[in-house]
Tab-separated table of C-alpha atoms and ligand atoms in Angstrom:
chain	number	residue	atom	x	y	z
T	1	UNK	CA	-97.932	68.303	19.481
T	2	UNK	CA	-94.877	69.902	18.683
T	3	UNK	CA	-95.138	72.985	21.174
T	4	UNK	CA	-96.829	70.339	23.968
T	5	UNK	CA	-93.820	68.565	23.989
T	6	UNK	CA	-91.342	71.333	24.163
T	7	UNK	CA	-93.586	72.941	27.238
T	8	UNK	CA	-93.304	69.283	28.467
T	9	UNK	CA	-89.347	69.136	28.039
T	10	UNK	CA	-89.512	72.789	29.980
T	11	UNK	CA	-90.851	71.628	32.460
T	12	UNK	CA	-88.692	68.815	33.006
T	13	UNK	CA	-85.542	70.685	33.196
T	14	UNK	CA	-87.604	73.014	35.820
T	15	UNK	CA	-88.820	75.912	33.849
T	16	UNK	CA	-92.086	77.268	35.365
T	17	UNK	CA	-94.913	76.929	32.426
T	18	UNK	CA	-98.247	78.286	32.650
T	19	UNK	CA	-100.326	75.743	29.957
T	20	UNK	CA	-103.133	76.615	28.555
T	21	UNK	CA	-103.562	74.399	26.535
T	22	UNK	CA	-105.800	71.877	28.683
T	23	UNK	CA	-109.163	70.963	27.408
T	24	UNK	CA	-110.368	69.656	30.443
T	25	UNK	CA	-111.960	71.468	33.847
T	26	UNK	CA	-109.328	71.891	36.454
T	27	UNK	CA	-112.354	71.010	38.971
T	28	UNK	CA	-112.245	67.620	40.784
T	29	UNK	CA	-115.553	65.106	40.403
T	30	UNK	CA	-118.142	66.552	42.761
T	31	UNK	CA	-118.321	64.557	45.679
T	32	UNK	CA	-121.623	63.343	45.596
T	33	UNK	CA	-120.899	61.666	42.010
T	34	UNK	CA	-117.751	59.802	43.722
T	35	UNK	CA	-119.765	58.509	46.451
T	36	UNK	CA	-122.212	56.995	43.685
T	37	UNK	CA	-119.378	55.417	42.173
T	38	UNK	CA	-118.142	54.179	45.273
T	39	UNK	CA	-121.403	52.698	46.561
T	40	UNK	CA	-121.955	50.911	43.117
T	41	UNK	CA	-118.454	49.933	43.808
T	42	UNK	CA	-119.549	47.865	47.043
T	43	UNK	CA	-122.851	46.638	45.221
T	44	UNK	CA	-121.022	44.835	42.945
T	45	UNK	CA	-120.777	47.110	39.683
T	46	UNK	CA	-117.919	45.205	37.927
T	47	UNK	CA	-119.492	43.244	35.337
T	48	UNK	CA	-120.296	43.791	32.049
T	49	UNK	CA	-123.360	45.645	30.990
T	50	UNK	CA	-125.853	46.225	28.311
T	51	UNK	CA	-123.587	47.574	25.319
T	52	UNK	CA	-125.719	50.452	25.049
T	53	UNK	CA	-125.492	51.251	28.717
T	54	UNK	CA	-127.816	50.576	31.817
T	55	UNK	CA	-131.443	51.364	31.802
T	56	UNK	CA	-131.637	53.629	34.400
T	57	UNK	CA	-128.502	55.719	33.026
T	58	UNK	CA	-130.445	55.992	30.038
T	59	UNK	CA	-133.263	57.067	31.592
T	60	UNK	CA	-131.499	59.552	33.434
T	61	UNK	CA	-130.181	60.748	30.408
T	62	UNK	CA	-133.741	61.079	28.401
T	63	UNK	CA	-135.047	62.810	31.379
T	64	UNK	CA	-131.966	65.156	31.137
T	65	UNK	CA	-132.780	65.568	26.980
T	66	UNK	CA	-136.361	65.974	27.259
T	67	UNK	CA	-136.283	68.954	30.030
T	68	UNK	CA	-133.271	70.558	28.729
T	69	UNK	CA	-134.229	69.844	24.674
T	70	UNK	CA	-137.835	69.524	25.166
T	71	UNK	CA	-137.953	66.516	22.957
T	72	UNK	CA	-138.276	62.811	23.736
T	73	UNK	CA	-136.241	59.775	23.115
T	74	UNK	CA	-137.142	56.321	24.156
T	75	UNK	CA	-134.331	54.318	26.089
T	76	UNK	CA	-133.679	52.167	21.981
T	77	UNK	CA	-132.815	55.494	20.721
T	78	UNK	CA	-129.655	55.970	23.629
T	79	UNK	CA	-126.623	54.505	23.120
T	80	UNK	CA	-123.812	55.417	26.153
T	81	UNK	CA	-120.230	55.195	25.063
T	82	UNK	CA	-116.674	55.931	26.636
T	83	UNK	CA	-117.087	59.426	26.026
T	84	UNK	CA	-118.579	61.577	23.352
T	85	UNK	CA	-115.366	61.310	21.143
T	86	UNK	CA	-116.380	57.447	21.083
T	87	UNK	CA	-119.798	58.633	19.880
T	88	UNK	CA	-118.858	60.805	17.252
T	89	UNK	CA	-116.088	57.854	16.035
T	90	UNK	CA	-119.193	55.579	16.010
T	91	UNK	CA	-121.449	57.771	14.269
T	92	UNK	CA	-118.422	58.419	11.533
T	93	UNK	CA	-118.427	54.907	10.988
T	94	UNK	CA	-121.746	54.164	10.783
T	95	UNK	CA	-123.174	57.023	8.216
T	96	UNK	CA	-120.229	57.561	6.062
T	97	UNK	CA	-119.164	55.585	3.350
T	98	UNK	CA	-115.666	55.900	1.864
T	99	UNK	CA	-115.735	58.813	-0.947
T	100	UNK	CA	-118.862	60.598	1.323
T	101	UNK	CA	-118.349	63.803	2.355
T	102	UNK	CA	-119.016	65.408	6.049
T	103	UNK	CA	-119.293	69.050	5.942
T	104	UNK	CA	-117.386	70.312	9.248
T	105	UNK	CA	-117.476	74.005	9.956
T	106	UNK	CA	-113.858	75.802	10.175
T	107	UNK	CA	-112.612	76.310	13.186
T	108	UNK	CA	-113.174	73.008	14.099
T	109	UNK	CA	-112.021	70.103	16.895
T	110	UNK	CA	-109.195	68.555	15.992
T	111	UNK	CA	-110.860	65.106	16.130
T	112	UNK	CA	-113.789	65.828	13.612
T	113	UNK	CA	-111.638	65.625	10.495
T	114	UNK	CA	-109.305	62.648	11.305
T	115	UNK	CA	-112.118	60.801	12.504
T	116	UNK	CA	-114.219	61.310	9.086
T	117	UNK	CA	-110.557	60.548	7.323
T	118	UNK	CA	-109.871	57.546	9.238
T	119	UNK	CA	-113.447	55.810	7.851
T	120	UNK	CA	-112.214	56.553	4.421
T	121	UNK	CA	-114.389	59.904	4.021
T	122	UNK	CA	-113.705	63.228	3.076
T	123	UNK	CA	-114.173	66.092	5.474
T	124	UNK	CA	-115.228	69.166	3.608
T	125	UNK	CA	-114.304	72.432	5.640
T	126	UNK	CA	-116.341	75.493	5.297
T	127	UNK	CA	-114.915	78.667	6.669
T	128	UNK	CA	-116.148	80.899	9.680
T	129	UNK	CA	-115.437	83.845	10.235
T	130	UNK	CA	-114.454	86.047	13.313
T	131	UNK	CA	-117.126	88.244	11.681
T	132	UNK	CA	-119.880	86.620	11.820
T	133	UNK	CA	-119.414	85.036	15.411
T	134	UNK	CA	-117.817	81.793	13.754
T	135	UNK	CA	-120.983	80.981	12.960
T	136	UNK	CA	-122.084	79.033	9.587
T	137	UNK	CA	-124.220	81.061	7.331
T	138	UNK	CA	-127.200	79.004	5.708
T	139	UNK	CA	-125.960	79.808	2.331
T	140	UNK	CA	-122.279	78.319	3.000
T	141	UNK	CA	-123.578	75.559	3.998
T	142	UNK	CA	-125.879	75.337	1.067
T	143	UNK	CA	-123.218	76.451	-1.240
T	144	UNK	CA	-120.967	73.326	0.382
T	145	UNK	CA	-123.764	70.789	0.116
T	146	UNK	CA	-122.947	68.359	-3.029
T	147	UNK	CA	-124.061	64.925	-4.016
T	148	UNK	CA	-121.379	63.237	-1.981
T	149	UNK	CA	-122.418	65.170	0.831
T	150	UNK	CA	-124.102	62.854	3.372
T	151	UNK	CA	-123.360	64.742	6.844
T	152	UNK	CA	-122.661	68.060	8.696
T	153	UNK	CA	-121.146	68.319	12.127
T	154	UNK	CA	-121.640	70.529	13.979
T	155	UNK	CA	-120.515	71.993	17.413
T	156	UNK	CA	-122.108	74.651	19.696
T	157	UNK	CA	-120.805	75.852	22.070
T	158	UNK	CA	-117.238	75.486	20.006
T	159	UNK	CA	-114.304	73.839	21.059
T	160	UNK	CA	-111.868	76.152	19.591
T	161	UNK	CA	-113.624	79.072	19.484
T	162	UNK	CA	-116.049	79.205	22.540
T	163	UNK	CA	-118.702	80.676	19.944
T	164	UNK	CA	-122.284	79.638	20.423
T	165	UNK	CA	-124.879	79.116	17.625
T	166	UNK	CA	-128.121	81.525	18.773
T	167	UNK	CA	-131.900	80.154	18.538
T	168	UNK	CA	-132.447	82.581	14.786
T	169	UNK	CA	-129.240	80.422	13.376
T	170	UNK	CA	-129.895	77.442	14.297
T	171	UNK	CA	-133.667	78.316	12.558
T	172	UNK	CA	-131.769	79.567	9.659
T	173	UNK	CA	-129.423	76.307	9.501
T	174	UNK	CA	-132.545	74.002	10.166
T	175	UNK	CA	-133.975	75.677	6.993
T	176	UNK	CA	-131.591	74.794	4.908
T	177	UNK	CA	-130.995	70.988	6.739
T	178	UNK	CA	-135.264	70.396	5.994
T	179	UNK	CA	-134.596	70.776	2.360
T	180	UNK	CA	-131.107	68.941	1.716
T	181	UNK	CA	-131.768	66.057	3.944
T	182	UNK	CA	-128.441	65.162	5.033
T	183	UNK	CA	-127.414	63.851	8.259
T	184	UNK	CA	-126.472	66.389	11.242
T	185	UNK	CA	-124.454	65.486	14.243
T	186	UNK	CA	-124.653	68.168	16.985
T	187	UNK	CA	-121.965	68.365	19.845
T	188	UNK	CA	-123.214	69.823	22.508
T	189	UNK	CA	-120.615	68.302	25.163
T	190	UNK	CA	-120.466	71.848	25.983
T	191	UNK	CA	-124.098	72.631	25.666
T	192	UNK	CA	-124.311	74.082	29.236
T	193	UNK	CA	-121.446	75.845	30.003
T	194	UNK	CA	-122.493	79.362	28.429
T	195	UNK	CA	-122.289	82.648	30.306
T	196	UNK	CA	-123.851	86.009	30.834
T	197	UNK	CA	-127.060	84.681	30.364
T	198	UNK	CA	-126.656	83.167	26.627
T	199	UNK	CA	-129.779	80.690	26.158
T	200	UNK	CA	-127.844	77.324	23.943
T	201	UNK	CA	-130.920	76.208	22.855
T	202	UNK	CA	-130.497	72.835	21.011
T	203	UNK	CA	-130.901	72.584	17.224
T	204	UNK	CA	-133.322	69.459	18.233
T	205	UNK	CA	-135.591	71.545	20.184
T	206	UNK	CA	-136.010	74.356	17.191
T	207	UNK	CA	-136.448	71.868	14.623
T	208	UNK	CA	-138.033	68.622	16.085
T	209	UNK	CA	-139.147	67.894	12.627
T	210	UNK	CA	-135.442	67.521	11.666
T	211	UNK	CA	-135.510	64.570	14.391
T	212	UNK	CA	-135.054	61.850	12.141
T	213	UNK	CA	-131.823	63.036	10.433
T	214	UNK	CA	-130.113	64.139	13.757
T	215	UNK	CA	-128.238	62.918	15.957
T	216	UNK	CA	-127.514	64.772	19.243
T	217	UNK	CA	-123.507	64.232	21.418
T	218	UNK	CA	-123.453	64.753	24.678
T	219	UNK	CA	-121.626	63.405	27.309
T	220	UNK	CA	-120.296	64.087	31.540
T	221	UNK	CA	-116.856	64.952	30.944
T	222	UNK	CA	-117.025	68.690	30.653
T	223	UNK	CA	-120.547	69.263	32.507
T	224	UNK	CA	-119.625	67.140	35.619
T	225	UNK	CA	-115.529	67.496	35.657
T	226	UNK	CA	-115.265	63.712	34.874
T	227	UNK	CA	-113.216	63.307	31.812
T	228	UNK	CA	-111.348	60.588	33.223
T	229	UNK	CA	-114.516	58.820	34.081
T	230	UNK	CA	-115.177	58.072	29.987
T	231	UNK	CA	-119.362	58.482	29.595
T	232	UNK	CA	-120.373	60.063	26.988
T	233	UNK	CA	-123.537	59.126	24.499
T	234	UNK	CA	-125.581	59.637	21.631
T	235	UNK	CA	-129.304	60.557	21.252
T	236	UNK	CA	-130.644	59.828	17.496
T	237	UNK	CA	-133.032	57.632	15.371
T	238	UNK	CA	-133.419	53.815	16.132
T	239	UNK	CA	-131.205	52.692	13.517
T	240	UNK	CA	-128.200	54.995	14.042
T	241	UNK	CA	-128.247	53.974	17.883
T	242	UNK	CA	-128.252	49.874	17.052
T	243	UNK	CA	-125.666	50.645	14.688
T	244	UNK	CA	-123.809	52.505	17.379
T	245	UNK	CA	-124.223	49.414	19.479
T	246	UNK	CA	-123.418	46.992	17.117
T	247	UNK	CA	-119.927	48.946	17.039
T	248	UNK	CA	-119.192	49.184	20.470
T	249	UNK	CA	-120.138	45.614	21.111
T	250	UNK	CA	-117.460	44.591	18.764
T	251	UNK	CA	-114.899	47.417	19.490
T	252	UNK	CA	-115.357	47.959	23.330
T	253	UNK	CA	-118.267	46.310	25.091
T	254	UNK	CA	-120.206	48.842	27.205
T	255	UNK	CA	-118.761	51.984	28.939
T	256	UNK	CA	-116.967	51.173	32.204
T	257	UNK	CA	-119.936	49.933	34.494
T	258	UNK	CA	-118.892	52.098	37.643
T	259	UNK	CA	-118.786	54.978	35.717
T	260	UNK	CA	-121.735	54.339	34.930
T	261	UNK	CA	-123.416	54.613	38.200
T	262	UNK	CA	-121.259	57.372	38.432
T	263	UNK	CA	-123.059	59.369	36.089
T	264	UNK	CA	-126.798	58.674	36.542
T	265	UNK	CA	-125.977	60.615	40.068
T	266	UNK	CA	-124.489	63.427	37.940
T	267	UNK	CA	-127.248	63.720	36.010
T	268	UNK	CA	-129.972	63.182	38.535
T	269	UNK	CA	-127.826	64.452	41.712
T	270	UNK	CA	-127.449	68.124	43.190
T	271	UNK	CA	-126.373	71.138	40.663
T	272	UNK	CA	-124.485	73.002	43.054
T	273	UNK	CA	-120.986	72.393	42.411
T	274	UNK	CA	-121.874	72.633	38.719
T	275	UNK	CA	-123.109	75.990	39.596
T	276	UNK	CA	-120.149	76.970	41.272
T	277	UNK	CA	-117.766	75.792	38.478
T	278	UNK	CA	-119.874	77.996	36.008
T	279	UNK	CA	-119.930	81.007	38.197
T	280	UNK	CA	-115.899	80.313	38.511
T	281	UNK	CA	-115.320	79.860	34.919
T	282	UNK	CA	-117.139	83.264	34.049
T	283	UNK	CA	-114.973	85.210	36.001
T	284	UNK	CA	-112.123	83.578	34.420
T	285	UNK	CA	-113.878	84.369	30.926
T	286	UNK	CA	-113.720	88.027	31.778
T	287	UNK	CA	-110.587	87.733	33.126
T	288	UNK	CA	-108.786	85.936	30.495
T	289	UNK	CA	-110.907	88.322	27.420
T	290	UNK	CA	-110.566	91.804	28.934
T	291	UNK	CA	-106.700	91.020	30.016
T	292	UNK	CA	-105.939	89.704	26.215
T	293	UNK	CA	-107.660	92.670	24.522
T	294	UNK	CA	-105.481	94.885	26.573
T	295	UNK	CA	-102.730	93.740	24.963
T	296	UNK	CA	-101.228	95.607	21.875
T	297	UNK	CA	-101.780	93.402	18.902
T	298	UNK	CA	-104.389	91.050	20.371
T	299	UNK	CA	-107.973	91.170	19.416
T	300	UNK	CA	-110.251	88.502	21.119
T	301	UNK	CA	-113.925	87.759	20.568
T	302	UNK	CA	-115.917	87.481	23.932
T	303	UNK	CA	-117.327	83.523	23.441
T	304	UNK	CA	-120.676	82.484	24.530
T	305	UNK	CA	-119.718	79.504	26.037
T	306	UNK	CA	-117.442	76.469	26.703
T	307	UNK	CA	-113.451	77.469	28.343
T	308	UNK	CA	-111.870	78.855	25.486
T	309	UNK	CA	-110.771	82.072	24.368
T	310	UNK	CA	-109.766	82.205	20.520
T	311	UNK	CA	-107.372	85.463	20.279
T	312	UNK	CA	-106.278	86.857	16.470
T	313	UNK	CA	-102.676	87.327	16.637
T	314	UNK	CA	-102.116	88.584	12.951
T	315	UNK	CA	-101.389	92.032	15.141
T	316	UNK	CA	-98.322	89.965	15.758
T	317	UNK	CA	-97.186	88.710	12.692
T	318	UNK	CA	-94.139	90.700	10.705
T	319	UNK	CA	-92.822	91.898	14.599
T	320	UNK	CA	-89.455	90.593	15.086
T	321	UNK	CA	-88.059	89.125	18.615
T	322	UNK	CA	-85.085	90.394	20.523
T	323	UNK	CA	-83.077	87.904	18.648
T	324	UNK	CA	-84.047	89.531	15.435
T	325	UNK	CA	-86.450	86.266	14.399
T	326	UNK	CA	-89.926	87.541	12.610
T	327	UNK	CA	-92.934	86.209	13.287
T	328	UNK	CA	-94.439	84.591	10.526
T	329	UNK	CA	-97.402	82.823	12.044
T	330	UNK	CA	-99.908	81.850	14.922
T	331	UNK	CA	-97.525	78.783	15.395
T	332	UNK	CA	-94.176	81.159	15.222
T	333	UNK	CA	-96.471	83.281	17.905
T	334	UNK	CA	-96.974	80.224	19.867
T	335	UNK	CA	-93.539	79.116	19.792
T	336	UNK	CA	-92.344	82.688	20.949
T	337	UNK	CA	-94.605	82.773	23.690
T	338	UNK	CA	-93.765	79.511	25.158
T	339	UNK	CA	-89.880	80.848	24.951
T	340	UNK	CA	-90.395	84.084	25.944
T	341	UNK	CA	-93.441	84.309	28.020
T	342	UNK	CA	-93.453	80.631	29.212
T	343	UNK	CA	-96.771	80.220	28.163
T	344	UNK	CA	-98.428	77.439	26.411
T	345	UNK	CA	-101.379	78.009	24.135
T	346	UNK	CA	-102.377	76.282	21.180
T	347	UNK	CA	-101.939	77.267	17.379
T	348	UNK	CA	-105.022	77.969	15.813
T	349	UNK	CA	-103.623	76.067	12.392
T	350	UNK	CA	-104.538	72.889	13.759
T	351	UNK	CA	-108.420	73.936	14.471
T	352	UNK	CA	-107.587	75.250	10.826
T	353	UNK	CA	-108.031	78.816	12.079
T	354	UNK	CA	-104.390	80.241	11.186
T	355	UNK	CA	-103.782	83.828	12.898
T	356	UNK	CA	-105.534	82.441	15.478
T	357	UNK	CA	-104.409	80.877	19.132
T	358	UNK	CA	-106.072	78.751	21.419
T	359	UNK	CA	-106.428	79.485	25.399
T	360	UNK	CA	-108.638	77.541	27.384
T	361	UNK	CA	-109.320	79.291	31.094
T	362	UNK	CA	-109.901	75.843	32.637
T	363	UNK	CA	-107.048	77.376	35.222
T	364	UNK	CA	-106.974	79.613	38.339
T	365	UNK	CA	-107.598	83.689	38.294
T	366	UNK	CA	-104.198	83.778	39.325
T	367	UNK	CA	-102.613	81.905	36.774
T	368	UNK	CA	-104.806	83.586	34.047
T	369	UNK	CA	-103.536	87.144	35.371
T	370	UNK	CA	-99.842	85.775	35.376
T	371	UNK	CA	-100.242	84.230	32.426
T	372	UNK	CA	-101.851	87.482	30.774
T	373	UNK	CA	-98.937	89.383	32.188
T	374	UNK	CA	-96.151	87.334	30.860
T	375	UNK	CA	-97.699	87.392	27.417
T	376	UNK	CA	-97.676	91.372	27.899
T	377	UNK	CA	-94.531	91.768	28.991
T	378	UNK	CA	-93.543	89.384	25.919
T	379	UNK	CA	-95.491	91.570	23.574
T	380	UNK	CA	-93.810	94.196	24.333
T	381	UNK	CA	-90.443	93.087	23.940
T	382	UNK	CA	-91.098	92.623	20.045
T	383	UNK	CA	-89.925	95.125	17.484
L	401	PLP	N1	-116.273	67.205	21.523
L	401	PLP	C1	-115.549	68.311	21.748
L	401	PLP	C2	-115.857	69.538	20.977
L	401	PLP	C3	-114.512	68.306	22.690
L	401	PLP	O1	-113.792	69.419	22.908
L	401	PLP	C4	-114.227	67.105	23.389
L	401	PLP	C5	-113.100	67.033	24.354
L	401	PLP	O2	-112.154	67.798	24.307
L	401	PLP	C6	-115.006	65.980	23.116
L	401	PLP	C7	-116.021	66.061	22.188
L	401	PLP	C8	-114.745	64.654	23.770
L	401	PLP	O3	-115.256	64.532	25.032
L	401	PLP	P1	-115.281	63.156	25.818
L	401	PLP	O4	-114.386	63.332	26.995
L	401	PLP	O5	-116.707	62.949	26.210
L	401	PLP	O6	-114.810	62.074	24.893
């Protein structure tokens, strides 16, 4: 927050910034999806709607599940929310107790732990490791699995790190997930943006046995460019969805019912300019990887998937700045490169990744090549 409102205050006083630091795609809504929003618009979408969405949206959306997860779910077992942070609050609420535990993988999205704290339960962080693809071992997490432990969230492809679980880790996860029989929650808002031919299979579709205990997120914003639209939903058992709904129908009512429409053409519509925006943001992958690992200092994993690349900047740390300052940490890195290099990025200390930063390439080529540039020219003004 700190380092997004000094970029902001930059800005202001008209210093050019190159942020990225944007979780969203820089892509408008395909057009086809705003002219389904505009002809529900003139059919007279404005009223309230089922809390757990319209049928046909989530129809759409178990037609979408069962060809891309090869599993069913009937329309009870769909619940559509204002976006798949919405879900994931919902599901917090509805299978943790205060004093439970939620086992969330390290790095992690920001919202995972707060949301867990802010029902009263504890989130229990297991480490990753650059290593091992910032991937959870089976033994961790059956080393961090304890009688309070009632859930495990996890999040593939990654939002910080961009890392991707494979089909034999997801096998070896499901192993140990059959025998503990805790909840799991699986993210997979950016299930389908994975590059260079990397096959995110779903953890539903390698163990459908494990059905019963998991819950699948999902939602348009990322897929479809439509954050601002707010659709998101959840695909689990029975109970956990008229729980979900029982939430939302005191908290919020249904998702907006334009947005609504909006989505079942997303889902159901043409896949071009999803194609396009895929084929776009590999380039940028390369771009943004292959430029960072050029620079002295900066080592950077090439992710599987989502828009992020997830440098280690220890390289960095102990240099000292022209004005004689060391750097101490990823957020003393971050701070010098928004001074220095006018460059935003995000500390990896709050995905609680320290010596780690955060760049998402949801921006042009060009930008990404200025924006490697400055950060290399800032590099190599340290001492
Ligand atoms: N999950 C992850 C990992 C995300 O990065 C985000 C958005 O940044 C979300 C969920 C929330 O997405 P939505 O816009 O559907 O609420």
């Amino acid at each position: 927050m700190a380092i997004a409102d000094r970029a902001a205050a930059l800005r202001a006083s008209g210093v050019d910034v190159l942020s990225f630091g944007l979780g969203e795609p820089d892509f408008d809504t395909p057009e086809p999806i705003r002219a389904a929003a505009k002809a529900a618009l003139d059919k007279g979408a404005t009223r309230y709607t089922k809390t757990r969405g319209i049928a046909p949206l989530r129809q759409a959306i178990a037609a979408d599940s069962l060809r891309r997860r090869g599993v069913a779910h009937d329309l009870e077992e769909i619940v559509v929310s204002a976006g798949a942070k919405q879900s994931l609050f919902d599901l917090a609420l509805a299978l943790l107790d205060e004093g439970d535990e939620a086992i969330i993988p390290a790095p992690y999205w920001v919202s995972y732990p707060e949301q867990v704290a802010l029902v009263g339960a504890v989130p229990k962080f297991v480490q990753t490791t650059e290593a091992e693809g910032f991937r959870l071992r089976p033994e961790v997490l059956d080393a961090a699995i304890g009688p309070k432990t009632k859930a495990l969230i996890l999040c593939t492809p990654s939002n910080p790190t961009g890392a991707a679980y494979d089909e034999a880790s997801l096998h070896a996860l499901a192993s140990v997930l059959r025998r503990r029989g805790i909840w799991v929650i699986v993210d997979e808002i950016y299930g389908q943006l994975v590059y260079d031919g990397f096959v995110q299979r779903s953890l539903l579709t390698v163990a459908p046995d494990l059905k019963n205990r998991l819950i699948i997120v999902d939602g348009a914003s990322k897929t479809y460019a439509m954050t601002g639209w707010r659709i998101g939903w959840m695909l689990g058992p029975r109970a956990v969805a008229d729980a979900c709904e029982t939430l939302q129908s005191q908290a919020t009512s249904n998702a907006t019912t334009v947005a609504q429409y909006a989505a079942i053409a997303a889902l159901e519509g043409p896949r071009d300019a999803f194609d396009a925006m895929l084929a776009e943001f590999s380039v940028r992958r390369r771009l943004m990887v292959d430029g960072l690992n050029a620079l002295s200092g900066i080592r950077c994993r090439m992710p599987e998937g989502a828009f992020y690349a997830f440098p280690s900047v220890e390289g960095l740390l102990g240099k000292k700045t022209a004005e004689g300052k060391t750097l101490e940490s990823d957020l003393d890195v971050t701070a010098y490169l928004l001074d220095a290099a006018r460059v935003a990025v995000v500390p990896g200390a709050a995905f609680g990744a320290p010596g780690y930063v955060r760049l998402s390439y949801a921006a042009s080529q060009k930008q990404i090549l200025e924006g490697v540039s400055r950060i290399g020219a800032a590099i190599a003004a340290l001492r």
